[in-house]
Every structure is written in structure tokens, then in C-alpha cells.
């Protein structure tokens, strides 16, 4: 289950793009997915550090700071 | 139209999370959306720099390097 293209295209249009090629949307989808994986891994590291099995909001916040 | 939660939760579960709180998923959704906005803005800047109105794959690639 990947991230759907429609909201990704919406992000780049709301950022002010006039025209966007289809493969630019796909590239942004991949980049966003990669960023999510990086943040998720760091959040899991933060939960481990706090000796918790549950990843909480504060772990994600810490991961993005 | 925001990014849906299900694929965001999938990202953090595939990164190895056992348990994930609901607000952690929401926080990751926001972080991923922010990352997308940053990359999109930079990609638009790259397209402007190349004097194009169409944002292309290469602009997004440049924006993430």
C-alpha cells in the first residue's frame, strides 16, 4: 500500500506549481515515502531509548527535531 | 485532501514498530506532509531556475539531493 498520488499532487500544486509532469509527482511520492521511513526509524529508536514498545507522538516529534 | 493514515501507519510498521499510538501516526502524517511541502517548494525553485513552467522529475530529484 503506497501513498496515493492525488494528495501528493495536491501538495506540489499548493506549493505553487503551475504544471507538473506525471513522473515529477511519482518522484515526489517516492521522496515523501523515503522521508517517512527515515522519520519512522528514528521514532522507533526514540521509543527504544525510552524502553517502550509503543511508538508515541513524542517519539515522532523528537525524530523530527 | 490530506495524506491518508493507513499507508502512513504501514510505513512505521514496516520500519519495525510493534505498537504505534494513534497520535503517533497522525504526527508522522504531519511530518511527512511538511517534508513533501519543503521538497515541492525546492523543486519549483529548480524549475524556475531552469526557466520552465512545468515541474519535472529532474527538479524533484535535484530538490532531494
PDB file of C-alpha atoms in Angstrom:
ATOM      1  CA  UNK A   1       0.000   0.000   0.000  1.00  0.00           C
ATOM      2  CA  UNK A   2       1.817   3.101  -1.211  1.00  0.00           C
ATOM      3  CA  UNK A   3       0.936   6.703  -0.696  1.00  0.00           C
ATOM      4  CA  UNK A   4      -1.709   7.714  -3.243  1.00  0.00           C
ATOM      5  CA  UNK A   5      -0.742  10.167  -5.961  1.00  0.00           C
ATOM      6  CA  UNK A   6      -3.666  12.581  -5.671  1.00  0.00           C
ATOM      7  CA  UNK A   7      -2.705  14.140  -2.302  1.00  0.00           C
ATOM      8  CA  UNK A   8       0.960  14.227  -3.377  1.00  0.00           C
ATOM      9  CA  UNK A   9      -0.002  16.162  -6.496  1.00  0.00           C
ATOM     10  CA  UNK A  10      -2.114  18.450  -4.296  1.00  0.00           C
ATOM     11  CA  UNK A  11       0.997  19.202  -2.148  1.00  0.00           C
ATOM     12  CA  UNK A  12       3.047  20.349  -5.134  1.00  0.00           C
ATOM     13  CA  UNK A  13       0.138  22.334  -6.630  1.00  0.00           C
ATOM     14  CA  UNK A  14      -0.494  24.078  -3.313  1.00  0.00           C
ATOM     15  CA  UNK A  15       3.226  24.909  -3.180  1.00  0.00           C
ATOM     16  CA  UNK A  16       2.580  26.940  -6.335  1.00  0.00           C
ATOM     17  CA  UNK A  17       3.365  24.675  -9.273  1.00  0.00           C
ATOM     18  CA  UNK A  18       1.567  25.649 -12.478  1.00  0.00           C
ATOM     19  CA  UNK A  19       2.210  22.474 -14.388  1.00  0.00           C
ATOM     20  CA  UNK A  20       3.605  19.234 -13.035  1.00  0.00           C
ATOM     21  CA  UNK A  21       4.733  16.243 -15.061  1.00  0.00           C
ATOM     22  CA  UNK A  22       3.374  12.864 -14.067  1.00  0.00           C
ATOM     23  CA  UNK A  23       6.822  11.477 -13.290  1.00  0.00           C
ATOM     24  CA  UNK A  24       7.544  14.504 -11.069  1.00  0.00           C
ATOM     25  CA  UNK A  25       4.535  13.514  -8.951  1.00  0.00           C
ATOM     26  CA  UNK A  26       5.818   9.931  -8.794  1.00  0.00           C
ATOM     27  CA  UNK A  27       9.302  11.179  -7.817  1.00  0.00           C
ATOM     28  CA  UNK A  28       7.812  13.346  -5.064  1.00  0.00           C
ATOM     29  CA  UNK A  29       5.756  10.360  -3.870  1.00  0.00           C
ATOM     30  CA  UNK A  30       8.949   8.322  -3.522  1.00  0.00           C
ATOM     31  CA  UNK A  31      10.801  11.172  -1.794  1.00  0.00           C
ATOM     32  CA  UNK A  32       7.961  11.629   0.689  1.00  0.00           C
ATOM     33  CA  UNK A  33       7.873   7.897   1.350  1.00  0.00           C
ATOM     34  CA  UNK A  34      11.647   7.880   1.962  1.00  0.00           C
ATOM     35  CA  UNK A  35      11.351  10.835   4.340  1.00  0.00           C
ATOM     36  CA  UNK A  36       8.594   8.980   6.208  1.00  0.00           C
ATOM     37  CA  UNK A  37      10.770   5.873   6.525  1.00  0.00           C
ATOM     38  CA  UNK A  38      13.676   7.919   7.908  1.00  0.00           C
ATOM     39  CA  UNK A  39      11.476   9.654  10.480  1.00  0.00           C
ATOM     40  CA  UNK A  40       9.775   6.358  11.408  1.00  0.00           C
ATOM     41  CA  UNK A  41      13.114   4.633  12.021  1.00  0.00           C
ATOM     42  CA  UNK A  42      14.306   7.487  14.197  1.00  0.00           C
ATOM     43  CA  UNK A  43      10.995   7.494  16.141  1.00  0.00           C
ATOM     44  CA  UNK A  44      11.369   3.755  16.809  1.00  0.00           C
ATOM     45  CA  UNK A  45      14.904   4.427  18.060  1.00  0.00           C
ATOM     46  CA  UNK A  46      13.479   7.073  20.398  1.00  0.00           C
ATOM     47  CA  UNK A  47      10.835   4.645  21.747  1.00  0.00           C
ATOM     48  CA  UNK A  48      13.564   2.005  22.297  1.00  0.00           C
ATOM     49  CA  UNK A  49      15.630   4.588  24.115  1.00  0.00           C
ATOM     50  CA  UNK A  50      12.669   5.289  26.414  1.00  0.00           C
ATOM     51  CA  UNK A  51      12.288   1.489  26.899  1.00  0.00           C
ATOM     52  CA  UNK A  52       8.814   1.440  25.415  1.00  0.00           C
ATOM     53  CA  UNK A  53       7.282  -0.970  22.898  1.00  0.00           C
ATOM     54  CA  UNK A  54       4.728   1.584  21.798  1.00  0.00           C
ATOM     55  CA  UNK A  55       5.833   4.371  19.483  1.00  0.00           C
ATOM     56  CA  UNK A  56       4.179   7.556  20.728  1.00  0.00           C
ATOM     57  CA  UNK A  57       3.611  11.031  19.360  1.00  0.00           C
ATOM     58  CA  UNK A  58       6.543  12.359  21.413  1.00  0.00           C
ATOM     59  CA  UNK A  59       8.891   9.897  19.673  1.00  0.00           C
ATOM     60  CA  UNK A  60       7.863  11.194  16.259  1.00  0.00           C
ATOM     61  CA  UNK A  61       8.212  14.780  17.482  1.00  0.00           C
ATOM     62  CA  UNK A  62      11.702  14.037  18.793  1.00  0.00           C
ATOM     63  CA  UNK A  63      12.581  12.344  15.493  1.00  0.00           C
ATOM     64  CA  UNK A  64      11.720  15.451  13.505  1.00  0.00           C
ATOM     65  CA  UNK A  65      13.588  17.934  15.707  1.00  0.00           C
TER      66      UNK A  65
ATOM     67  CA  UNK B   1      -7.253  16.256   0.826  1.00  0.00           C
ATOM     68  CA  UNK B   2      -4.626  15.072   3.275  1.00  0.00           C
ATOM     69  CA  UNK B   3      -2.447  12.037   3.114  1.00  0.00           C
ATOM     70  CA  UNK B   4      -4.448   9.027   4.330  1.00  0.00           C
ATOM     71  CA  UNK B   5      -3.441   7.422   7.617  1.00  0.00           C
ATOM     72  CA  UNK B   6      -3.361   3.777   6.504  1.00  0.00           C
ATOM     73  CA  UNK B   7      -0.232   3.985   4.296  1.00  0.00           C
ATOM     74  CA  UNK B   8       1.462   6.206   6.911  1.00  0.00           C
ATOM     75  CA  UNK B   9       0.825   3.575   9.569  1.00  0.00           C
ATOM     76  CA  UNK B  10       2.143   0.962   7.140  1.00  0.00           C
ATOM     77  CA  UNK B  11       5.412   2.946   6.818  1.00  0.00           C
ATOM     78  CA  UNK B  12       6.041   2.932  10.571  1.00  0.00           C
ATOM     79  CA  UNK B  13       5.030  -0.729  10.943  1.00  0.00           C
ATOM     80  CA  UNK B  14       7.347  -1.750   8.098  1.00  0.00           C
ATOM     81  CA  UNK B  15      10.113   0.227   9.822  1.00  0.00           C
ATOM     82  CA  UNK B  16       9.708  -2.273  12.663  1.00  0.00           C
ATOM     83  CA  UNK B  17       7.294  -0.708  15.155  1.00  0.00           C
ATOM     84  CA  UNK B  18       5.473  -3.251  17.332  1.00  0.00           C
ATOM     85  CA  UNK B  19       2.834  -0.930  18.651  1.00  0.00           C
ATOM     86  CA  UNK B  20       2.040   2.570  17.485  1.00  0.00           C
ATOM     87  CA  UNK B  21      -0.253   5.064  19.184  1.00  0.00           C
ATOM     88  CA  UNK B  22      -2.892   6.720  17.039  1.00  0.00           C
ATOM     89  CA  UNK B  23      -1.481  10.202  17.662  1.00  0.00           C
ATOM     90  CA  UNK B  24       1.986   8.979  16.639  1.00  0.00           C
ATOM     91  CA  UNK B  25       0.537   8.059  13.237  1.00  0.00           C
ATOM     92  CA  UNK B  26      -1.083  11.484  12.994  1.00  0.00           C
ATOM     93  CA  UNK B  27       2.216  13.167  13.954  1.00  0.00           C
ATOM     94  CA  UNK B  28       4.078  11.156  11.311  1.00  0.00           C
ATOM     95  CA  UNK B  29       1.403  12.101   8.762  1.00  0.00           C
ATOM     96  CA  UNK B  30       2.025  15.790   9.509  1.00  0.00           C
ATOM     97  CA  UNK B  31       5.809  15.376   9.379  1.00  0.00           C
ATOM     98  CA  UNK B  32       5.597  13.600   6.023  1.00  0.00           C
ATOM     99  CA  UNK B  33       3.295  16.307   4.679  1.00  0.00           C
ATOM    100  CA  UNK B  34       5.759  19.007   5.852  1.00  0.00           C
ATOM    101  CA  UNK B  35       8.660  17.174   4.220  1.00  0.00           C
ATOM    102  CA  UNK B  36       6.642  16.984   0.992  1.00  0.00           C
ATOM    103  CA  UNK B  37       5.959  20.715   1.090  1.00  0.00           C
ATOM    104  CA  UNK B  38       9.644  21.509   1.597  1.00  0.00           C
ATOM    105  CA  UNK B  39      10.710  19.285  -1.297  1.00  0.00           C
ATOM    106  CA  UNK B  40       7.907  20.652  -3.519  1.00  0.00           C
ATOM    107  CA  UNK B  41       8.950  24.249  -2.886  1.00  0.00           C
ATOM    108  CA  UNK B  42      12.554  23.463  -3.686  1.00  0.00           C
ATOM    109  CA  UNK B  43      11.519  21.582  -6.855  1.00  0.00           C
ATOM    110  CA  UNK B  44       9.503  24.605  -8.001  1.00  0.00           C
ATOM    111  CA  UNK B  45      12.569  26.776  -7.377  1.00  0.00           C
ATOM    112  CA  UNK B  46      14.603  24.390  -9.549  1.00  0.00           C
ATOM    113  CA  UNK B  47      12.039  24.578 -12.374  1.00  0.00           C
ATOM    114  CA  UNK B  48      12.078  28.401 -12.131  1.00  0.00           C
ATOM    115  CA  UNK B  49      15.854  28.318 -12.286  1.00  0.00           C
ATOM    116  CA  UNK B  50      15.641  26.273 -15.486  1.00  0.00           C
ATOM    117  CA  UNK B  51      13.059  28.766 -16.814  1.00  0.00           C
ATOM    118  CA  UNK B  52      10.342  26.154 -17.103  1.00  0.00           C
ATOM    119  CA  UNK B  53       6.690  26.349 -16.064  1.00  0.00           C
ATOM    120  CA  UNK B  54       6.441  22.594 -15.766  1.00  0.00           C
ATOM    121  CA  UNK B  55       7.926  20.930 -12.715  1.00  0.00           C
ATOM    122  CA  UNK B  56       9.689  17.807 -13.927  1.00  0.00           C
ATOM    123  CA  UNK B  57      11.111  14.683 -12.323  1.00  0.00           C
ATOM    124  CA  UNK B  58      14.632  16.123 -12.517  1.00  0.00           C
ATOM    125  CA  UNK B  59      13.530  19.138 -10.420  1.00  0.00           C
ATOM    126  CA  UNK B  60      12.265  16.859  -7.668  1.00  0.00           C
ATOM    127  CA  UNK B  61      15.456  14.787  -7.864  1.00  0.00           C
ATOM    128  CA  UNK B  62      17.564  17.943  -7.578  1.00  0.00           C
ATOM    129  CA  UNK B  63      15.431  19.097  -4.641  1.00  0.00           C
ATOM    130  CA  UNK B  64      16.127  15.920  -2.694  1.00  0.00           C
ATOM    131  CA  UNK B  65      19.883  15.843  -3.246  1.00  0.00           C
TER     132      UNK B  65
END
